[in-house]
Tab-separated table of C-alpha atoms (C1' of nucleotides) in Angstrom:
chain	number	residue	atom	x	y	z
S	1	UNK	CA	1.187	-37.444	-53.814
S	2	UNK	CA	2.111	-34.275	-55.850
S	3	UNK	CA	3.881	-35.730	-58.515
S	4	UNK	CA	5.944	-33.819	-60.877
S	5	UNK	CA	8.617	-34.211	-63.595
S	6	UNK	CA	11.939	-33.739	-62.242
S	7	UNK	CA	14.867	-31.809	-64.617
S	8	UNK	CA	18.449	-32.820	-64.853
S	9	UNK	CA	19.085	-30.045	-62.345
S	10	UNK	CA	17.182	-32.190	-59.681
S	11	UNK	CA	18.202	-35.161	-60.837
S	12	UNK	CA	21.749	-34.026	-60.370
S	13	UNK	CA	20.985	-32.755	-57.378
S	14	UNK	CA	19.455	-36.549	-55.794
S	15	UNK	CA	22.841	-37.845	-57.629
S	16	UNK	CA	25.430	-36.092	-55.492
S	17	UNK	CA	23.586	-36.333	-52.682
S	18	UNK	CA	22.540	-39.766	-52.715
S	19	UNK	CA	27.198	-40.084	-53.200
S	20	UNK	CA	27.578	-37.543	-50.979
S	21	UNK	CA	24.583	-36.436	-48.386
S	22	UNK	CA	27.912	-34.125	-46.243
S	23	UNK	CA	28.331	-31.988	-49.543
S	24	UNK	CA	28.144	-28.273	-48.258
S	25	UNK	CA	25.561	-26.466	-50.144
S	26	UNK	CA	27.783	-24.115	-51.745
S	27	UNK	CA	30.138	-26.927	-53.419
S	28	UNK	CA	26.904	-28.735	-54.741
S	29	UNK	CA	26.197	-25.402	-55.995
S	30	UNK	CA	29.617	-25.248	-57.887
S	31	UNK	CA	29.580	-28.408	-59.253
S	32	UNK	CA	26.344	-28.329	-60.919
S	33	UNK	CA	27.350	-24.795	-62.014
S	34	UNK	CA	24.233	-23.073	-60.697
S	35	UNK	CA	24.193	-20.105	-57.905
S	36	UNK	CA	23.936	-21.246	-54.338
S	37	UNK	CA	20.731	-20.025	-54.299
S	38	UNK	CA	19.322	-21.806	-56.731
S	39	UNK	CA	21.282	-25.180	-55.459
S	40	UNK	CA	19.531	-24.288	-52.122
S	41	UNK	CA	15.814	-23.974	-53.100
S	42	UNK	CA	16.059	-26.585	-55.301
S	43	UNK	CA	17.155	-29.149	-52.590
S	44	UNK	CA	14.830	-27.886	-49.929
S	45	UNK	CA	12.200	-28.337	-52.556
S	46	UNK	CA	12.941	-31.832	-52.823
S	47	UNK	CA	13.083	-32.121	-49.260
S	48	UNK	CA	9.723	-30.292	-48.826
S	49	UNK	CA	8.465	-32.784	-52.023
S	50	UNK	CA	9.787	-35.812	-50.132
S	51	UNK	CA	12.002	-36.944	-52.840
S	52	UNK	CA	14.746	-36.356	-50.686
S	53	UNK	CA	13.200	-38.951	-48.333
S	54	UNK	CA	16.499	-38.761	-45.882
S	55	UNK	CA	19.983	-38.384	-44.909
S	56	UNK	CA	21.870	-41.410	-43.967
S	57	UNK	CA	25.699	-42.415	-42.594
S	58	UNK	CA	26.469	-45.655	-43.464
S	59	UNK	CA	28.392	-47.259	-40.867
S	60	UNK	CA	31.279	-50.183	-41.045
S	61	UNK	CA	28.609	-53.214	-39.449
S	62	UNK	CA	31.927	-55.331	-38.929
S	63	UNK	CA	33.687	-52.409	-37.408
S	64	UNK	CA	30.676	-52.284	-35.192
S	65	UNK	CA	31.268	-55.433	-34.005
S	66	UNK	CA	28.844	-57.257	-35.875
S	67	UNK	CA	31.066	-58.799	-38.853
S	68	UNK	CA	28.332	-61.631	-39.673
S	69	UNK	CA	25.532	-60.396	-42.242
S	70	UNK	CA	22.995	-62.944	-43.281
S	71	UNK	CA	19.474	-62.473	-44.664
S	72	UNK	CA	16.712	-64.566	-43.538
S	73	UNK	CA	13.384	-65.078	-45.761
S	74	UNK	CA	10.876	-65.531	-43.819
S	75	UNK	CA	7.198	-67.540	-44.934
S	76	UNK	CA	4.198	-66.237	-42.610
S	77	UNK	CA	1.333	-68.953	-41.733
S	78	UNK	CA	-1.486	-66.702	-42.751
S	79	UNK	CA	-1.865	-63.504	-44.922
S	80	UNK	CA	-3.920	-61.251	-41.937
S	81	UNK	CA	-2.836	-57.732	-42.218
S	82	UNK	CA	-2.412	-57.052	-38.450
S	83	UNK	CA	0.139	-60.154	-38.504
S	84	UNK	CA	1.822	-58.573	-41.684
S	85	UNK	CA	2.205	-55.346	-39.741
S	86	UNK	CA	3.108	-57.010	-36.659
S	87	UNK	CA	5.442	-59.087	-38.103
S	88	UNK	CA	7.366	-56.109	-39.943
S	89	UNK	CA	7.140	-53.985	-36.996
S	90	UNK	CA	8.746	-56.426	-34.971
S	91	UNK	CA	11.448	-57.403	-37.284
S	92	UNK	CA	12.123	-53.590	-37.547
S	93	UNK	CA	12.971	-52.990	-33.752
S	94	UNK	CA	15.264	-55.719	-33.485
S	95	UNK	CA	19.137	-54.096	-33.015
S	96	UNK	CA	20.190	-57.011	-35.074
S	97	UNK	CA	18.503	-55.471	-38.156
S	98	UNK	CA	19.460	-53.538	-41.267
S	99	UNK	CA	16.553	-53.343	-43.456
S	100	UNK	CA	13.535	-55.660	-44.256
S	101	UNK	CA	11.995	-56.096	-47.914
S	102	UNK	CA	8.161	-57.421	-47.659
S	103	UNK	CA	7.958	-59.049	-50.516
S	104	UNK	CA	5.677	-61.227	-53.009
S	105	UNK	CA	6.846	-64.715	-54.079
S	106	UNK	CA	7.330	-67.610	-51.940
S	107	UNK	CA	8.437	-65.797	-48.824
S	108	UNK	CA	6.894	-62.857	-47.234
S	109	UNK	CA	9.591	-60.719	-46.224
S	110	UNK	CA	13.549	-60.891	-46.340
S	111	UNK	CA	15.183	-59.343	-43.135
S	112	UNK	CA	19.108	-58.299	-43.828
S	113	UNK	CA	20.702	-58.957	-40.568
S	114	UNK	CA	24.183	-58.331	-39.206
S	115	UNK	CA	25.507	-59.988	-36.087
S	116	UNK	CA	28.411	-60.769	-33.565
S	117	UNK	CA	29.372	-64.351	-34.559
S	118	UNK	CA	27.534	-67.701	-35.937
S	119	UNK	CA	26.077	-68.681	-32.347
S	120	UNK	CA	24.576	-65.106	-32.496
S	121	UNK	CA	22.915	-65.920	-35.825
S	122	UNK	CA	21.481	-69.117	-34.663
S	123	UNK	CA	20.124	-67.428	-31.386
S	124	UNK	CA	18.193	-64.363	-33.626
S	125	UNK	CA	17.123	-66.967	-36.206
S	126	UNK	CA	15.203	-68.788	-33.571
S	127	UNK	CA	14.197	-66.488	-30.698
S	128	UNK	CA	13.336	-63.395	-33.111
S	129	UNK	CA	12.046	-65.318	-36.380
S	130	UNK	CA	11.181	-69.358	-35.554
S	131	UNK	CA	9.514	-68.982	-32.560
S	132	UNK	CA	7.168	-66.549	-33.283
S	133	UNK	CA	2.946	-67.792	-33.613
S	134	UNK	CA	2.821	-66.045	-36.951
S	135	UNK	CA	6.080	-67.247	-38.901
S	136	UNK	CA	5.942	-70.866	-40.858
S	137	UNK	CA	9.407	-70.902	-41.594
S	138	UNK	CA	12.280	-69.002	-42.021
S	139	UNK	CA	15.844	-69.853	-44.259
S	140	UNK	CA	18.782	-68.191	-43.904
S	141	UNK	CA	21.508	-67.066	-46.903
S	142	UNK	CA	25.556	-65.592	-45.725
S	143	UNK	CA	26.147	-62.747	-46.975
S	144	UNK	CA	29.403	-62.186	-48.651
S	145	UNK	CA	29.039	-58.772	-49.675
S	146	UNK	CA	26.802	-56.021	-49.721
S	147	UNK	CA	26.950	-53.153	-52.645
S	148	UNK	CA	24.935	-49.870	-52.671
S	149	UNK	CA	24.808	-49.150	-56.213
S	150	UNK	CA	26.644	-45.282	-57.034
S	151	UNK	CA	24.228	-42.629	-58.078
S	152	UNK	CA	25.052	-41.058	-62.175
S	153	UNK	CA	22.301	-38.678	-62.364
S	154	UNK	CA	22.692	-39.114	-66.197
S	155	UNK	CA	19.873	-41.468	-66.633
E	1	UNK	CA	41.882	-53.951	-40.569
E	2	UNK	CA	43.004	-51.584	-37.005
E	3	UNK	CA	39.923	-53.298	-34.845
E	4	UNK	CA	39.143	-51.331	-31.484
E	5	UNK	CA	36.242	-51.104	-29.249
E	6	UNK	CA	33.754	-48.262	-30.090
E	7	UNK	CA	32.752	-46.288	-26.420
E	8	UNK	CA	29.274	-45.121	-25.733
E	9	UNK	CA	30.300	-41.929	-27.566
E	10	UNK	CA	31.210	-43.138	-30.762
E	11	UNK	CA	28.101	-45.491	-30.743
E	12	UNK	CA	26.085	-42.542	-30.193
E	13	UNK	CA	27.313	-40.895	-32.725
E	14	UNK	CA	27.317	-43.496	-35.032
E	15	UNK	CA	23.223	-43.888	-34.343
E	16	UNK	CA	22.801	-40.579	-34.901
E	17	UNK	CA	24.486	-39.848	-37.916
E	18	UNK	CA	22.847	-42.881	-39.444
E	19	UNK	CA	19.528	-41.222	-38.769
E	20	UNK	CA	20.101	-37.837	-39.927
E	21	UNK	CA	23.846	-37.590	-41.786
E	22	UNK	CA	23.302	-33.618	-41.972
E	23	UNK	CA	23.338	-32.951	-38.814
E	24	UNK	CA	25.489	-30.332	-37.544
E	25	UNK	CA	28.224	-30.962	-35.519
E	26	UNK	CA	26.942	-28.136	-33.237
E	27	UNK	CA	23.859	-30.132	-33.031
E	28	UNK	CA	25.118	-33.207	-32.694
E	29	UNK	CA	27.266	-32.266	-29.782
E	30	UNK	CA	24.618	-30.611	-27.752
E	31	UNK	CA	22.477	-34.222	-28.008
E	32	UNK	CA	25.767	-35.805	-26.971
E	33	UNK	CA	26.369	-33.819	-24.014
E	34	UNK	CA	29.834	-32.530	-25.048
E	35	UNK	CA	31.350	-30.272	-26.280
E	36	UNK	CA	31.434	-29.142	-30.291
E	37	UNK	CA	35.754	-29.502	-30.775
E	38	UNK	CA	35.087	-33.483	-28.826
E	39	UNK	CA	32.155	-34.206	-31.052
E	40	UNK	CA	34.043	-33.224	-34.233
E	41	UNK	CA	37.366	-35.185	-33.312
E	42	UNK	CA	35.305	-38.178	-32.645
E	43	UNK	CA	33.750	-37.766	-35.754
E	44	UNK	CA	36.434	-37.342	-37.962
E	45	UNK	CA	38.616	-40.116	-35.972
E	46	UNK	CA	35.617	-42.804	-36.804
E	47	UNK	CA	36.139	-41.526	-40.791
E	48	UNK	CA	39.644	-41.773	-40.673
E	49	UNK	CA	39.114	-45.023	-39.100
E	50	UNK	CA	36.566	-45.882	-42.022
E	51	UNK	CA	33.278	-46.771	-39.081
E	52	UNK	CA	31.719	-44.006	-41.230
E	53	UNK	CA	32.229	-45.531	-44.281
E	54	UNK	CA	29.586	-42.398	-45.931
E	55	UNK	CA	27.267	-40.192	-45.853
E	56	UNK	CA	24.020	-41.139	-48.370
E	57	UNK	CA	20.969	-39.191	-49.226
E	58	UNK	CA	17.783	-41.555	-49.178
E	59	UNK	CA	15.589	-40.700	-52.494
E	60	UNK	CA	11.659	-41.821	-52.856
E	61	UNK	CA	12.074	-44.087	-56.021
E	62	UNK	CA	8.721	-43.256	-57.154
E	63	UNK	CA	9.051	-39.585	-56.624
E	64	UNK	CA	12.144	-40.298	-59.309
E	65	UNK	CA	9.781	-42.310	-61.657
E	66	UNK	CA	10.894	-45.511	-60.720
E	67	UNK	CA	7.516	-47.148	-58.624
E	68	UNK	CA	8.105	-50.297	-58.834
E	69	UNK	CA	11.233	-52.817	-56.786
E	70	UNK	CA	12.035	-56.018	-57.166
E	71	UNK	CA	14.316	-58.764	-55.919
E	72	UNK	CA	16.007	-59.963	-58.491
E	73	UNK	CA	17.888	-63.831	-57.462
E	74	UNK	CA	20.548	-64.387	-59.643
E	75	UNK	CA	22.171	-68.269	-59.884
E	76	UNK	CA	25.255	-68.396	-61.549
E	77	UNK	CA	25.979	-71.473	-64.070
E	78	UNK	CA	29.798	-72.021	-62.840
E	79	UNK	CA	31.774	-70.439	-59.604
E	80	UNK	CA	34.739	-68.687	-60.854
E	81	UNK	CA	36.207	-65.973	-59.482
E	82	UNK	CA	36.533	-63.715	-62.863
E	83	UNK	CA	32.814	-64.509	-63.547
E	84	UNK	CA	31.667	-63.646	-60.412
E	85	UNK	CA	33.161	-60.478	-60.128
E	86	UNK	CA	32.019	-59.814	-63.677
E	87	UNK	CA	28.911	-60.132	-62.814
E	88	UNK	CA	28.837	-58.119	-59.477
E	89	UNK	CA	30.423	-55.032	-61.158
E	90	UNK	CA	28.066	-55.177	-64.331
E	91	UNK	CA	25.193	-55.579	-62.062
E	92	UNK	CA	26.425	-52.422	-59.992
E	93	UNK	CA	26.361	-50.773	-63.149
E	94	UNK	CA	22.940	-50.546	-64.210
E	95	UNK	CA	20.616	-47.378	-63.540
E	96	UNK	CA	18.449	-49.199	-62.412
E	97	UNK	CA	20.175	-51.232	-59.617
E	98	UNK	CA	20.011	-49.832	-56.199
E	99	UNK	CA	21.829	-52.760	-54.331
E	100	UNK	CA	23.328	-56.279	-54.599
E	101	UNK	CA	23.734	-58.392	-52.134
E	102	UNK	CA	26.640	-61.586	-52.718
E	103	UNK	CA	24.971	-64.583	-50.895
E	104	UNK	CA	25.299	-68.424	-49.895
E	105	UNK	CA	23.011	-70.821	-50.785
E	106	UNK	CA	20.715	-71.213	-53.677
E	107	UNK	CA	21.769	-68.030	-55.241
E	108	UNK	CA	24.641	-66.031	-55.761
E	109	UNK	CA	23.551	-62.602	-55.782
E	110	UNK	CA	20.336	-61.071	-54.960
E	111	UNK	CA	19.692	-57.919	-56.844
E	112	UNK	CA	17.137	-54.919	-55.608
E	113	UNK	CA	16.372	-53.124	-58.608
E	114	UNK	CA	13.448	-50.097	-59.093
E	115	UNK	CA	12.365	-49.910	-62.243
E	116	UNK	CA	9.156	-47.350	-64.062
E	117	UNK	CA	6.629	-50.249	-64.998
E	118	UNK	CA	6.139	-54.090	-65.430
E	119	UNK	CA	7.637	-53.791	-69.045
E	120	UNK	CA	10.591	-52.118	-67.717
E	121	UNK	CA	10.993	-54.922	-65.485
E	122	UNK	CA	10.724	-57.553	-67.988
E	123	UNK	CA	13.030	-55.910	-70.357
E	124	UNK	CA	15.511	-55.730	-67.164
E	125	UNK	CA	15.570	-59.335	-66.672
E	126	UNK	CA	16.019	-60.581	-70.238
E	127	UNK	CA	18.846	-57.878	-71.216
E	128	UNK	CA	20.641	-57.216	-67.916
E	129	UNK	CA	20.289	-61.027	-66.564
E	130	UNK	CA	18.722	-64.047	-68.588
E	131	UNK	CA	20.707	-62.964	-71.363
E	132	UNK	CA	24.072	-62.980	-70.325
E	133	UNK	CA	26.355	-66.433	-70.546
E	134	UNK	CA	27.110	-66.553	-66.874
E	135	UNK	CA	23.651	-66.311	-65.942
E	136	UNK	CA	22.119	-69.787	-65.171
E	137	UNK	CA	18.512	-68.851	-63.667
E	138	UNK	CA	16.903	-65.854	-62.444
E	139	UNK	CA	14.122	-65.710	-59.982
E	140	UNK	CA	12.198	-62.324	-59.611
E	141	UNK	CA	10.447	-61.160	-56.362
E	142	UNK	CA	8.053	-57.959	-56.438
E	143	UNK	CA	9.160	-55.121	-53.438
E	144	UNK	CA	5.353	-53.911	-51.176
E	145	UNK	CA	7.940	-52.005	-49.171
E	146	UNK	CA	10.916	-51.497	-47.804
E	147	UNK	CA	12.445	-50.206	-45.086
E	148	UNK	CA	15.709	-49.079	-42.920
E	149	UNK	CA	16.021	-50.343	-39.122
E	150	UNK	CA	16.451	-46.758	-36.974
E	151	UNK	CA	19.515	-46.921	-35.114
E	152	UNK	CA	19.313	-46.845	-31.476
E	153	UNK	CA	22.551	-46.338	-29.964
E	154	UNK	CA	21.683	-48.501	-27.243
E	155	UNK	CA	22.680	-51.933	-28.205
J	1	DG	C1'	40.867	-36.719	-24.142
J	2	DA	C1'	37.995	-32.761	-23.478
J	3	DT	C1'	37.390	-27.733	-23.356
J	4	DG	C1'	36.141	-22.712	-24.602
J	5	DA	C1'	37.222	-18.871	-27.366
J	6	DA	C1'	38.524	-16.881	-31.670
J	7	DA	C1'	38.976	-16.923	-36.594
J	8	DC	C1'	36.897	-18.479	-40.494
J	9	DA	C1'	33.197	-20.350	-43.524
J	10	DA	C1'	28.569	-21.580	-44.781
J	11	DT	C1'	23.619	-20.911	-44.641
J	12	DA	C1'	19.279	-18.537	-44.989
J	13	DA	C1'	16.570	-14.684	-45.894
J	14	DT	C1'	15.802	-10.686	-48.648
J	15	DA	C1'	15.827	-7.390	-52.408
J	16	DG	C1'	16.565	-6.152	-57.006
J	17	DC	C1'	17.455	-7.664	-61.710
H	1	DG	C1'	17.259	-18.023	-62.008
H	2	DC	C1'	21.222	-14.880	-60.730
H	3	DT	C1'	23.789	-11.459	-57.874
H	4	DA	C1'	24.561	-9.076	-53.803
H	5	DT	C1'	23.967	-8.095	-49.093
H	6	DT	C1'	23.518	-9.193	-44.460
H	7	DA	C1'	22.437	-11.540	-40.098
H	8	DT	C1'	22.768	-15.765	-38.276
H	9	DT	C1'	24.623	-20.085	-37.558
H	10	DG	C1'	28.115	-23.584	-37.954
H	11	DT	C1'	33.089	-25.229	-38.415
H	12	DT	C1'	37.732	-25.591	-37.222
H	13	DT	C1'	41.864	-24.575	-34.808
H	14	DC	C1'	44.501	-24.192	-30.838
H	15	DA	C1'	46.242	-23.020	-26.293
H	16	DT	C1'	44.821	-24.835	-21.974
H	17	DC	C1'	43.239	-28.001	-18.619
DNA sequence: GATGAAACAATAATAGC
DNA sequence: GCTATTATTGTTTCATC
């Protein structure tokens, strides 16, 4: 990976974007008070450097009609790396799913889930995570709320 | 909270904005099958309607100098409301913080955090969590990977 | 609700500084 | 990196269906 130091121009850059991935290039431009030339290669640079990694709406999950969110840690029976793989791919295809985390520690991966209703829950829980060969056991934590952090760029 | 039910459309659009937020509306339209004006009143209605609660660039958080993630589980030592929300919006507040996640069960908050080394990490802990008087326990989780669910559209 | 056409605005590529 | 120019592409409005 070509790895470079990036300037508080870039950083700036990743900042409003990561706040605002809509801004028009020409208003990034302005409020980094740089040409929108330079605003422009800059950010396809990043996107060509794959710091930019991706542009994302983030969408209401209650106004969706899935109001529930839970995440459920989930212990595998063995440490195999096509079960790892399987496991995540798996977890990953599921509608019911927001992100997964593979993680070290006592559990093995934490799947953020967000579903219709409590009987949904329970239904996922076992027919997507319990009674699979490779999972040992699974627990499951409410979520009350769920916070992206906001991007400075002043760090 | 005005609660209706989404149509194909607006799920459509919904999956694809969440897997590319820059697309154009021309664009967007032409994979909808409609035409540009209905794909930008649908869009904006969904906004107004706050379904698309944002638009967020994704940034590689090693490409930023920040390799390594952890899962950071906060437990709280009492359950008051001015304490909790303390501790949410300092939490928020770090650079380092990417989300937090207000949970049930053996934790109160579970904190993703990407940070430049080990050191960094421990410093993180003590300062930003052990030390602080609401703080009962932390328990810290290393990040192998993690990843977004691709929205379908077709649930 | 959805449409197509027209007016307006932004983007991308290029050249010169 | 900036400015300026230009061709291309995208956005937004609105009368109409």
């Amino acid at each position: 990976m070509p790895q470079r130091d990036l300037d508080r121009t870039d950083r700036q850059i990743l900042a409003h974007l990561q706040n605002n991935a809509r801004l028009s290039n020409k208003e990034l431009a302005a409020r980094l008070g740089v040409a929108p030339s330079t605003a422009l290669e800059r950010t396809r640079r990043l996107e060509r450097e794959g710091v930019l990694a991706g542009y994302h709406a983030e969408v209401d999950l209650a106004a969706r009609g899935t109001p529930l969110q839970a995440l459920v840690s989930v212990s595998l029976r063995r440490h195999q790396r096509p079960l790892v793989e399987a496991f995540q791919a798996h977890a990953l295809a599921l509608p019911e799913v927001v992100q997964v985390f593979h993680t070290t520690g006592q559990s093995d991966f934490l799947v953020h889930v967000a579903v219709r209703n409590p009987e949904h829950l329970r239904q996922l829980a076992l027919e997507a995570f319990t009674d699979r060969d490779e999972v040992a056991r699974i627990e499951t934590a409410l979520l009350f709320d769920h916070r992206r952090a906001v991007a400075s760029g002043e760090d």
